[in-house]
């Protein structure tokens, strides 16, 4: 339990960094900076306002402008991305039909600072023709997540879980601070990219570490509730964003959440599973003895267990184990359909999860409270999944969660913007539903495939999931074209996924499949004939061989 909470605490930091850009990458209202000191500001019928406050009134369209008179007598029309110099300096009317000359914003921009004193966007002027650089902040981070999960999963198998946990956590602190002190945009992006790699690496290896210590009885609850700690990170992002309005200070404060884990992680032992895989039997035995002492139970002799295992049905030498490629997930027409459906659910879950979170600033009302509420609602969603999936079945819970999120996306689209409170409530329901689906898809995918490709199925699903997380920020950026584009995408995909989920077999109460024949039988088997055993608590012979390979199961956040 102590090991679980130490490792789960660090998931809070991962949740923080994954969503920090929600506020750090905000683009405030802005206006082109004039080429000199201003003596008069005119905006429609208003005069003498400060240029900073007037810039906040500019609509997103390009037609509006602010008229300013400089101390040298020149009159300029300042819009969001350009500025025009009037040839006739005698007229101070806002409406002007005379000749004027257009100039680019070479002197930079004046930003509205009512909400944020500075963001990464205002720091490096990532607006207008440089707007695409701002749009890359979150997608490039998610690309780092993709690479990090693969890289550190490999390192943890070679070097051990404990070393990688310490290295990734230290990296999260160092790269987090480096991003805050970045001298230019490219240094900032590089620091964030490596931060994404180590944060993702921690999530993967932390999941493996926890699963290799947790007993079979608690494994489902423990694995699902690792997501809850990730959600706490979202709450801290909202709280810190509300209290600190300068992006580099906000980034520094969020990065310090990693420090307690770095100070504690030296007490974490290596996992017996990894030590056994390396042939270090005496060290593994020592750790098992310490665990037994902590849990006030009797220890067991690993030598006896291992000799028993070698005589079992899976006691073949490792050299005889066949390697399987992605093509095995398309073994026949039924399995191919199952794989494509599962991949679509992974994609929808991830797209919905990040679209709801990143789009919280566009819902209206207090954007900090919006993100906080969308984070809070995840925690009961994961508890609901743990209870409901063993009561009514995996397929039913997953399908209804997807239908519910599709419905709420439709509801958000028809609520008028002035009734934003209803929109936020609908978004909370949608996030609850998509969070439930996201939490369940790991376990359900593992139960749908036989042992020989189980890790491959979950691993490939989590890769598809990351592809969606790279695309989600672009979907949210498209809300500037039409505000409901993110909801349209997520709602359509969720409905389609929900319909296809109903065609998948139910796995509640079924033994985990070990062969393709058993996996195919899932579709035709009558549920009433199924065993009363839950898939996560199979008999002792299967306990050693049927556990989901954790490295592939914990990647998709």
Coordinates of N, CA, C and O in Angstrom, one line a residue, residues 282-448:
X282 N 18.5 -14.4 -5.2 CA 18.7 -14.1 -3.7 C 18.1 -12.7 -3.4 O 17.4 -12.5 -2.4
X283 N 18.4 -11.7 -4.3 CA 17.8 -10.4 -4.0 C 16.3 -10.4 -4.1 O 15.7 -9.7 -3.3
X284 N 15.7 -11.1 -5.0 CA 14.3 -11.2 -5.1 C 13.7 -11.8 -3.9 O 12.7 -11.4 -3.3
X285 N 14.4 -12.9 -3.3 CA 13.9 -13.5 -2.1 C 13.9 -12.6 -0.9 O 13.0 -12.5 -0.1
X286 N 15.0 -11.8 -0.9 CA 15.1 -10.8 0.2 C 13.9 -9.8 0.2 O 13.3 -9.5 1.2
X287 N 13.5 -9.3 -1.0 CA 12.5 -8.4 -1.1 C 11.1 -9.0 -0.8 O 10.3 -8.4 -0.1
X288 N 10.9 -10.2 -1.2 CA 9.7 -11.0 -0.9 C 9.6 -11.1 0.6 O 8.5 -11.0 1.2
X289 N 10.7 -11.4 1.3 CA 10.7 -11.6 2.8 C 10.3 -10.3 3.4 O 9.5 -10.2 4.4
X290 N 10.9 -9.1 2.9 CA 10.6 -7.8 3.5 C 9.1 -7.5 3.3 O 8.4 -7.0 4.2
X291 N 8.6 -7.8 2.1 CA 7.2 -7.5 1.8 C 6.3 -8.3 2.8 O 5.3 -7.8 3.3
X292 N 6.6 -9.6 3.0 CA 5.8 -10.4 3.9 C 5.8 -9.9 5.3 O 4.8 -9.8 6.0
X293 N 7.0 -9.3 5.7 CA 7.1 -8.8 7.1 C 6.3 -7.5 7.2 O 5.6 -7.3 8.2
X294 N 6.3 -6.7 6.2 CA 5.5 -5.4 6.2 C 4.0 -5.8 6.2 O 3.2 -5.1 6.9
X295 N 3.6 -6.8 5.5 CA 2.2 -7.2 5.4 C 1.8 -8.1 6.5 O 0.6 -8.6 6.5
X296 N 2.7 -8.4 7.4 CA 2.4 -9.3 8.5 C 1.9 -10.7 8.1 O 0.8 -11.1 8.6
X297 N 2.5 -11.2 7.1 CA 2.1 -12.6 6.6 C 3.3 -13.4 6.5 O 4.5 -12.9 6.5
X298 N 3.1 -14.7 6.2 CA 4.3 -15.6 6.1 C 4.9 -15.4 4.7 O 4.2 -15.2 3.7
X299 N 6.2 -15.5 4.6 CA 6.9 -15.4 3.3 C 6.8 -16.8 2.5 O 6.3 -17.7 3.1
X300 N 7.2 -16.7 1.3 CA 7.2 -18.0 0.5 C 8.5 -18.1 -0.2 O 9.3 -17.2 -0.4
X301 N 8.9 -19.4 -0.4 CA 10.2 -19.7 -1.1 C 10.0 -19.6 -2.6 O 9.3 -20.4 -3.2
X302 N 10.7 -18.7 -3.2 CA 10.6 -18.5 -4.7 C 11.1 -19.7 -5.4 O 10.6 -20.0 -6.5
X303 N 12.1 -20.4 -4.8 CA 12.7 -21.6 -5.5 C 11.6 -22.6 -5.7 O 11.6 -23.3 -6.7
X304 N 10.7 -22.8 -4.7 CA 9.7 -23.8 -4.8 C 8.7 -23.4 -5.8 O 8.2 -24.2 -6.6
X305 N 8.3 -22.1 -5.8 CA 7.3 -21.6 -6.8 C 7.8 -21.7 -8.2 O 7.1 -22.1 -9.1
X306 N 9.1 -21.4 -8.4 CA 9.7 -21.4 -9.7 C 9.7 -22.8 -10.3 O 9.4 -23.1 -11.4
X307 N 10.1 -23.8 -9.4 CA 10.2 -25.2 -9.9 C 8.8 -25.7 -10.2 O 8.6 -26.5 -11.2
X308 N 7.8 -25.3 -9.4 CA 6.4 -25.7 -9.7 C 6.0 -25.1 -11.1 O 5.3 -25.8 -11.9
X309 N 6.3 -23.8 -11.3 CA 5.9 -23.2 -12.5 C 6.6 -23.8 -13.8 O 5.9 -24.0 -14.8
X310 N 7.8 -24.3 -13.6 CA 8.5 -24.9 -14.7 C 7.9 -26.2 -15.2 O 8.1 -26.6 -16.3
X311 N 7.2 -26.9 -14.2 CA 6.6 -28.1 -14.6 C 5.2 -27.9 -15.1 O 4.6 -28.9 -15.5
X312 N 4.7 -26.7 -15.1 CA 3.4 -26.4 -15.5 C 3.3 -26.4 -17.0 O 4.2 -26.6 -17.7
X313 N 2.0 -26.1 -17.5 CA 1.8 -26.1 -19.0 C 2.5 -25.1 -19.7 O 2.6 -25.1 -20.9
X314 N 3.1 -24.1 -19.0 CA 3.8 -23.0 -19.8 C 5.3 -23.1 -19.4 O 6.0 -22.1 -19.5
X315 N 5.8 -24.2 -19.0 CA 7.2 -24.4 -18.6 C 8.1 -24.5 -19.7 O 9.3 -25.0 -19.6
X316 N 7.7 -24.2 -21.0 CA 8.7 -24.3 -22.1 C 9.8 -23.3 -22.0 O 9.6 -22.2 -21.3
X317 N 10.9 -23.5 -22.5 CA 12.0 -22.6 -22.5 C 11.7 -21.3 -23.3 O 10.9 -21.4 -24.2
X318 N 12.2 -20.2 -22.9 CA 11.9 -18.9 -23.5 C 12.2 -18.9 -25.0 O 11.5 -18.2 -25.7
X319 N 13.1 -19.7 -25.4 CA 13.5 -19.7 -26.8 C 12.4 -20.2 -27.7 O 12.4 -19.9 -28.9
X320 N 11.4 -21.0 -27.1 CA 10.4 -21.6 -27.9 C 9.2 -20.6 -28.1 O 8.3 -20.9 -28.8
X321 N 9.2 -19.5 -27.4 CA 8.1 -18.5 -27.5 C 8.1 -17.8 -28.8 O 9.2 -17.3 -29.2
X322 N 7.0 -17.9 -29.5 CA 7.0 -17.2 -30.8 C 6.8 -15.7 -30.7 O 6.1 -15.3 -29.8
X323 N 7.4 -15.0 -31.6 CA 7.1 -13.5 -31.6 C 6.0 -13.3 -32.6 O 5.9 -13.9 -33.6
X324 N 5.1 -12.3 -32.2 CA 4.0 -12.0 -33.0 C 4.0 -10.6 -33.5 O 4.4 -9.7 -32.8
X325 N 3.6 -10.4 -34.8 CA 3.6 -9.0 -35.3 C 2.2 -8.5 -35.4 O 1.2 -9.2 -35.0
X326 N 2.1 -7.2 -35.8 CA 0.8 -6.6 -35.8 C -0.2 -7.3 -36.7 O -1.4 -7.2 -36.4
X327 N 0.3 -8.0 -37.7 CA -0.7 -8.7 -38.6 C -1.5 -9.8 -37.9 O -2.5 -10.2 -38.4
X328 N -1.0 -10.3 -36.7 CA -1.7 -11.3 -36.0 C -3.0 -10.7 -35.4 O -3.8 -11.5 -35.0
X329 N -3.1 -9.4 -35.3 CA -4.3 -8.8 -34.8 C -5.4 -8.8 -35.8 O -6.5 -8.4 -35.6
X330 N -5.0 -9.3 -37.0 CA -6.0 -9.4 -38.2 C -6.0 -10.9 -38.6 O -6.0 -11.2 -39.8
X331 N -6.0 -11.8 -37.6 CA -5.9 -13.2 -37.8 C -6.9 -13.8 -38.7 O -6.7 -14.6 -39.6
X332 N -8.2 -13.3 -38.6 CA -9.3 -13.6 -39.5 C -10.2 -12.5 -39.5 O -10.0 -11.4 -38.9
X333 N -11.3 -12.6 -40.3 CA -12.2 -11.5 -40.5 C -12.8 -11.0 -39.2 O -12.9 -9.8 -38.9
X334 N -13.2 -11.9 -38.3 CA -13.9 -11.5 -37.0 C -12.9 -10.8 -36.1 O -13.2 -9.8 -35.5
X335 N -11.6 -11.3 -36.0 CA -10.6 -10.7 -35.2 C -10.2 -9.3 -35.7 O -10.0 -8.4 -35.0
X336 N -10.1 -9.2 -37.1 CA -9.8 -8.0 -37.7 C -10.8 -6.9 -37.4 O -10.5 -5.8 -37.1
X337 N -12.1 -7.3 -37.5 CA -13.2 -6.4 -37.2 C -13.1 -5.9 -35.7 O -13.3 -4.7 -35.4
X338 N -12.8 -6.9 -34.8 CA -12.7 -6.6 -33.4 C -11.5 -5.6 -33.2 O -11.7 -4.7 -32.4
X339 N -10.4 -5.9 -33.8 CA -9.2 -5.0 -33.7 C -9.5 -3.6 -34.1 O -9.2 -2.6 -33.4
X340 N -10.2 -3.4 -35.3 CA -10.5 -2.1 -35.8 C -11.5 -1.3 -34.9 O -11.3 -0.1 -34.6
X341 N -12.4 -2.1 -34.3 CA -13.4 -1.5 -33.4 C -12.7 -1.1 -32.1 O -12.9 0.1 -31.6
X342 N -11.8 -1.9 -31.6 CA -11.1 -1.6 -30.3 C -10.2 -0.4 -30.6 O -10.1 0.5 -29.7
X343 N -9.5 -0.3 -31.7 CA -8.7 0.8 -32.0 C -9.5 2.1 -32.1 O -9.1 3.2 -31.6
X344 N -10.7 2.1 -32.7 CA -11.6 3.2 -32.8 C -12.0 3.7 -31.4 O -12.0 4.9 -31.1
X345 N -12.3 2.7 -30.5 CA -12.6 3.1 -29.1 C -11.5 3.8 -28.4 O -11.7 4.8 -27.7
X346 N -10.3 3.2 -28.5 CA -9.1 3.9 -28.0 C -8.9 5.3 -28.5 O -8.7 6.2 -27.8
X347 N -9.1 5.5 -29.8 CA -8.9 6.8 -30.5 C -10.0 7.7 -29.9 O -9.6 8.9 -29.6
X348 N -11.2 7.3 -29.9 CA -12.3 8.2 -29.4 C -12.1 8.6 -27.9 O -12.3 9.7 -27.6
X349 N -11.7 7.6 -27.1 CA -11.5 7.8 -25.7 C -10.5 8.9 -25.5 O -10.7 9.9 -24.7
X350 N -9.4 8.8 -26.2 CA -8.3 9.8 -26.0 C -8.6 11.1 -26.6 O -8.4 12.2 -26.0
X351 N -9.3 11.1 -27.8 CA -9.7 12.4 -28.4 C -10.7 13.1 -27.5 O -10.5 14.3 -27.3
X352 N -11.6 12.4 -27.0 CA -12.6 13.0 -26.1 C -12.0 13.5 -24.8 O -12.3 14.6 -24.4
X353 N -11.1 12.7 -24.2 CA -10.5 13.0 -22.9 C -9.8 14.4 -23.1 O -10.0 15.3 -22.2
X354 N -8.9 14.5 -24.1 CA -8.1 15.7 -24.2 C -8.9 16.9 -24.8 O -8.7 18.0 -24.5
X355 N -9.9 16.6 -25.7 CA -10.7 17.7 -26.2 C -11.5 18.4 -25.1 O -11.6 19.6 -25.1
X356 N -12.2 17.6 -24.3 CA -12.9 18.2 -23.2 C -12.0 19.0 -22.3 O -12.4 20.1 -21.9
X357 N -10.8 18.5 -21.9 CA -9.9 19.2 -21.0 C -9.4 20.5 -21.7 O -9.5 21.6 -21.1
X358 N -8.8 20.4 -22.9 CA -8.2 21.5 -23.6 C -9.2 22.6 -24.0 O -8.9 23.7 -24.1
X359 N -10.5 22.1 -24.2 CA -11.5 23.0 -24.7 C -12.2 23.7 -23.5 O -13.1 24.5 -23.7
X360 N -11.8 23.5 -22.3 CA -12.5 24.1 -21.1 C -12.4 25.6 -21.1 O -13.3 26.2 -20.6
X361 N -11.4 26.2 -21.8 CA -11.2 27.6 -21.8 C -12.3 28.2 -22.8 O -12.5 29.5 -22.7
X362 N -12.9 27.4 -23.6 CA -13.8 28.0 -24.6 C -15.3 27.8 -24.2 O -16.2 28.1 -24.9
X363 N -15.6 27.3 -23.0 CA -16.9 27.0 -22.6 C -17.7 28.2 -22.1 O -18.9 28.2 -21.9
X364 N -17.0 29.3 -21.7 CA -17.6 30.5 -21.1 C -17.5 30.4 -19.6 O -17.3 29.3 -19.0
X365 N -17.7 31.5 -19.0 CA -17.6 31.6 -17.5 C -16.1 31.5 -17.1 O -15.2 31.9 -17.8
X366 N -15.9 31.0 -15.9 CA -14.6 31.0 -15.3 C -13.8 29.8 -15.8 O -14.1 28.6 -15.5
X367 N -12.8 30.0 -16.7 CA -12.1 28.9 -17.3 C -11.3 28.0 -16.3 O -11.1 26.8 -16.5
X368 N -10.9 28.6 -15.2 CA -10.2 27.9 -14.2 C -11.1 26.9 -13.5 O -10.8 25.7 -13.2
X369 N -12.3 27.4 -13.1 CA -13.3 26.6 -12.5 C -13.8 25.5 -13.5 O -14.0 24.3 -13.0
X370 N -13.9 25.8 -14.7 CA -14.3 24.8 -15.7 C -13.3 23.6 -15.7 O -13.7 22.5 -15.7
X371 N -12.0 23.9 -15.8 CA -11.0 22.8 -15.9 C -11.0 22.0 -14.6 O -10.9 20.8 -14.6
X372 N -11.2 22.7 -13.4 CA -11.2 22.1 -12.1 C -12.4 21.1 -12.1 O -12.2 19.9 -11.6
X373 N -13.5 21.5 -12.5 CA -14.7 20.7 -12.5 C -14.6 19.5 -13.4 O -15.0 18.3 -13.1
X374 N -14.0 19.7 -14.6 CA -13.8 18.6 -15.5 C -12.7 17.6 -15.0 O -12.7 16.5 -15.4
X375 N -11.9 18.1 -14.1 CA -10.9 17.2 -13.5 C -11.5 16.4 -12.3 O -11.4 15.2 -12.2
X376 N -12.3 17.1 -11.5 CA -13.0 16.5 -10.4 C -13.9 15.3 -10.8 O -13.9 14.2 -10.2
X377 N -14.6 15.5 -11.9 CA -15.6 14.5 -12.3 C -15.0 13.2 -12.8 O -15.6 12.2 -12.8
X378 N -13.7 13.2 -13.1 CA -13.0 12.0 -13.5 C -12.9 11.0 -12.4 O -13.0 9.8 -12.6
X379 N -12.7 11.4 -11.2 CA -12.5 10.5 -10.0 C -13.7 9.6 -9.8 O -13.5 8.4 -9.7
X380 N -14.9 10.2 -9.7 CA -16.1 9.2 -9.5 C -16.3 8.4 -10.8 O -16.8 7.3 -10.7
X381 N -15.8 8.9 -11.9 CA -16.0 8.1 -13.2 C -15.2 6.7 -13.1 O -15.7 5.7 -13.4
X382 N -14.0 6.8 -12.5 CA -13.2 5.6 -12.4 C -13.7 4.7 -11.3 O -13.7 3.4 -11.5
X383 N -14.3 5.2 -10.3 CA -14.9 4.4 -9.2 C -16.1 3.7 -9.8 O -16.4 2.5 -9.6
X384 N -16.9 4.5 -10.6 CA -18.1 3.9 -11.2 C -17.7 2.7 -12.1 O -18.4 1.7 -12.1
X385 N -16.6 2.9 -12.9 CA -16.2 1.8 -13.8 C -15.9 0.5 -13.0 O -16.3 -0.6 -13.3
X386 N -15.1 0.7 -11.9 CA -14.7 -0.5 -11.1 C -15.9 -1.3 -10.6 O -15.8 -2.5 -10.5
X387 N -16.9 -0.5 -10.2 CA -18.1 -1.2 -9.6 C -19.0 -1.8 -10.7 O -19.4 -2.9 -10.7
X388 N -19.3 -0.9 -11.7 CA -20.3 -1.3 -12.7 C -19.8 -2.4 -13.7 O -20.6 -3.3 -14.1
X389 N -18.5 -2.5 -14.0 CA -18.0 -3.5 -15.0 C -18.2 -4.9 -14.4 O -18.3 -5.8 -15.2
X390 N -18.2 -5.1 -13.1 CA -18.3 -6.4 -12.5 C -19.8 -6.7 -12.2 O -20.1 -7.8 -11.9
X391 N -20.7 -5.7 -12.3 CA -22.1 -5.9 -12.1 C -22.8 -6.2 -13.4 O -23.6 -7.1 -13.5
X392 N -22.6 -5.3 -14.4 CA -23.4 -5.4 -15.6 C -22.6 -5.8 -16.8 O -23.2 -6.0 -17.9
X393 N -21.3 -5.8 -16.7 CA -20.5 -6.3 -17.8 C -19.7 -5.2 -18.4 O -20.1 -4.0 -18.4
X394 N -18.6 -5.6 -19.0 CA -17.7 -4.6 -19.7 C -18.3 -3.9 -20.9 O -18.3 -2.7 -21.0
X395 N -18.9 -4.7 -21.8 CA -19.4 -4.2 -23.0 C -20.5 -3.2 -22.8 O -20.6 -2.1 -23.4
X396 N -21.5 -3.5 -21.8 CA -22.6 -2.7 -21.6 C -22.1 -1.3 -21.0 O -22.6 -0.3 -21.5
X397 N -21.2 -1.3 -20.0 CA -20.7 -0.1 -19.4 C -20.0 0.8 -20.5 O -20.3 2.0 -20.6
X398 N -19.2 0.1 -21.3 CA -18.4 0.8 -22.3 C -19.4 1.5 -23.4 O -19.2 2.6 -23.7
X399 N -20.3 0.7 -23.9 CA -21.3 1.2 -24.9 C -22.1 2.4 -24.3 O -22.2 3.4 -25.0
X400 N -22.6 2.2 -23.1 CA -23.5 3.3 -22.6 C -22.6 4.5 -22.3 O -23.1 5.7 -22.4
X401 N -21.4 4.3 -21.9 CA -20.5 5.5 -21.6 C -20.3 6.3 -22.9 O -20.3 7.5 -23.0
X402 N -20.0 5.5 -24.0 CA -19.8 6.2 -25.3 C -21.1 6.9 -25.8 O -21.0 8.0 -26.3
X403 N -22.2 6.2 -25.7 CA -23.5 6.8 -26.1 C -23.8 8.1 -25.3 O -24.2 9.1 -25.8
X404 N -23.5 8.0 -24.0 CA -23.7 9.2 -23.1 C -22.8 10.3 -23.5 O -23.3 11.5 -23.5
X405 N -21.6 10.1 -23.8 CA -20.7 11.2 -24.2 C -21.1 11.8 -25.5 O -21.0 13.0 -25.8
X406 N -21.6 10.9 -26.5 CA -22.1 11.4 -27.8 C -23.3 12.3 -27.6 O -23.4 13.4 -28.2
X407 N -24.2 11.9 -26.7 CA -25.4 12.7 -26.4 C -25.0 14.0 -25.8 O -25.6 15.1 -26.2
X408 N -24.1 14.0 -24.8 CA -23.8 15.3 -24.2 C -23.1 16.2 -25.1 O -23.2 17.5 -25.0
X409 N -22.3 15.7 -26.1 CA -21.6 16.6 -27.1 C -22.7 17.3 -27.9 O -22.6 18.5 -28.2
X410 N -23.8 16.5 -28.2 CA -24.9 17.1 -29.0 C -25.6 18.2 -28.2 O -26.0 19.2 -28.7
X411 N -25.8 17.9 -26.8 CA -26.5 18.9 -26.0 C -25.7 20.2 -25.8 O -26.2 21.3 -25.9
X412 N -24.3 20.0 -25.7 CA -23.4 21.2 -25.6 C -23.6 22.1 -26.8 O -23.6 23.3 -26.7
X413 N -23.8 21.4 -28.0 CA -23.9 22.2 -29.3 C -25.2 23.0 -29.4 O -25.2 24.0 -30.1
X414 N -26.2 22.6 -28.7 CA -27.5 23.3 -28.8 C -27.8 24.3 -27.7 O -28.7 25.1 -27.8
X415 N -26.9 24.3 -26.7 CA -27.1 25.2 -25.5 C -26.6 26.6 -26.0 O -25.4 26.7 -26.4
X416 N -27.4 27.6 -25.9 CA -26.9 29.0 -26.2 C -25.7 29.4 -25.3 O -25.6 29.0 -24.2
X417 N -24.8 30.2 -25.9 CA -23.6 30.5 -25.2 C -23.8 31.3 -24.0 O -23.0 31.2 -23.0
X418 N -24.9 32.1 -23.9 CA -25.2 32.9 -22.7 C -25.6 32.0 -21.5 O -25.4 32.4 -20.4
X419 N -26.1 30.8 -21.8 CA -26.4 29.8 -20.7 C -25.2 28.9 -20.5 O -25.3 27.6 -20.5
X420 N -24.0 29.5 -20.3 CA -22.8 28.7 -20.3 C -22.7 27.7 -19.1 O -22.0 26.7 -19.2
X421 N -23.4 28.0 -18.0 CA -23.4 27.1 -16.9 C -24.0 25.7 -17.3 O -23.4 24.7 -16.9
X422 N -25.0 25.7 -18.1 CA -25.6 24.5 -18.6 C -24.6 23.8 -19.5 O -24.5 22.5 -19.4
X423 N -23.8 24.6 -20.3 CA -22.8 24.0 -21.1 C -21.7 23.3 -20.3 O -21.2 22.2 -20.7
X424 N -21.3 23.9 -19.2 CA -20.3 23.4 -18.3 C -20.8 22.1 -17.7 O -20.0 21.1 -17.6
X425 N -22.0 22.1 -17.2 CA -22.6 20.9 -16.6 C -22.6 19.7 -17.7 O -22.3 18.6 -17.4
X426 N -23.1 20.1 -18.9 CA -23.1 19.0 -20.0 C -21.7 18.5 -20.3 O -21.5 17.3 -20.4
X427 N -20.7 19.4 -20.3 CA -19.3 19.0 -20.5 C -18.8 18.1 -19.4 O -18.1 17.1 -19.7
X428 N -19.3 18.4 -18.2 CA -18.9 17.5 -17.0 C -19.4 16.1 -17.2 O -18.7 15.1 -17.0
X429 N -20.7 16.0 -17.6 CA -21.3 14.7 -17.9 C -20.6 14.0 -19.0 O -20.3 12.8 -18.9
X430 N -20.2 14.7 -20.1 CA -19.5 14.1 -21.2 C -18.1 13.6 -20.7 O -17.7 12.6 -21.1
X431 N -17.4 14.4 -19.9 CA -16.1 14.0 -19.4 C -16.2 12.8 -18.5 O -15.3 11.9 -18.5
X432 N -17.2 12.8 -17.7 CA -17.5 11.6 -16.8 C -17.6 10.3 -17.7 O -17.0 9.3 -17.4
X433 N -18.4 10.5 -18.7 CA -18.7 9.3 -19.6 C -17.4 8.9 -20.4 O -17.1 7.7 -20.4
X434 N -16.7 9.8 -20.9 CA -15.5 9.5 -21.7 C -14.4 9.0 -20.8 O -13.6 8.1 -21.2
X435 N -14.4 9.5 -19.6 CA -13.4 9.1 -18.6 C -13.7 7.6 -18.2 O -12.7 6.8 -18.1
X436 N -15.0 7.3 -18.0 CA -15.3 5.9 -17.7 C -14.9 4.9 -18.8 O -14.4 3.9 -18.6
X437 N -15.2 5.4 -20.1 CA -14.8 4.5 -21.2 C -13.3 4.4 -21.3 O -12.8 3.3 -21.6
X438 N -12.6 5.5 -21.1 CA -11.1 5.5 -21.2 C -10.5 4.6 -20.1 O -9.5 3.9 -20.3
X439 N -11.1 4.6 -18.9 CA -10.6 3.7 -17.8 C -10.9 2.3 -18.0 O -10.1 1.4 -17.5
X440 N -11.9 1.9 -18.7 CA -12.3 0.5 -18.9 C -11.7 -0.1 -20.1 O -11.4 -1.3 -20.1
X441 N -11.3 0.6 -21.1 CA -10.8 0.1 -22.4 C -9.5 -0.7 -22.2 O -9.3 -1.7 -22.9
X442 N -8.7 -0.4 -21.2 CA -7.5 -1.1 -21.0 C -7.8 -2.6 -20.7 O -7.3 -3.5 -21.3
X443 N -8.6 -2.8 -19.6 CA -8.9 -4.1 -19.2 C -9.7 -4.9 -20.2 O -9.4 -6.1 -20.5
X444 N -10.7 -4.2 -20.9 CA -11.5 -4.9 -21.8 C -10.7 -5.4 -23.0 O -10.9 -6.5 -23.5
X445 N -9.8 -4.6 -23.5 CA -8.9 -5.0 -24.6 C -8.1 -6.2 -24.3 O -8.0 -7.2 -25.1
X446 N -7.5 -6.2 -23.1 CA -6.7 -7.4 -22.6 C -7.6 -8.7 -22.6 O -7.1 -9.7 -22.9
X447 N -8.9 -8.5 -22.2 CA -9.7 -9.7 -22.1 C -10.3 -10.2 -23.4 O -10.7 -11.3 -23.5
X448 N -10.2 -9.4 -24.5 CA -10.7 -9.7 -25.8 C -9.8 -10.6 -26.6 O -10.1 -11.2 -27.6

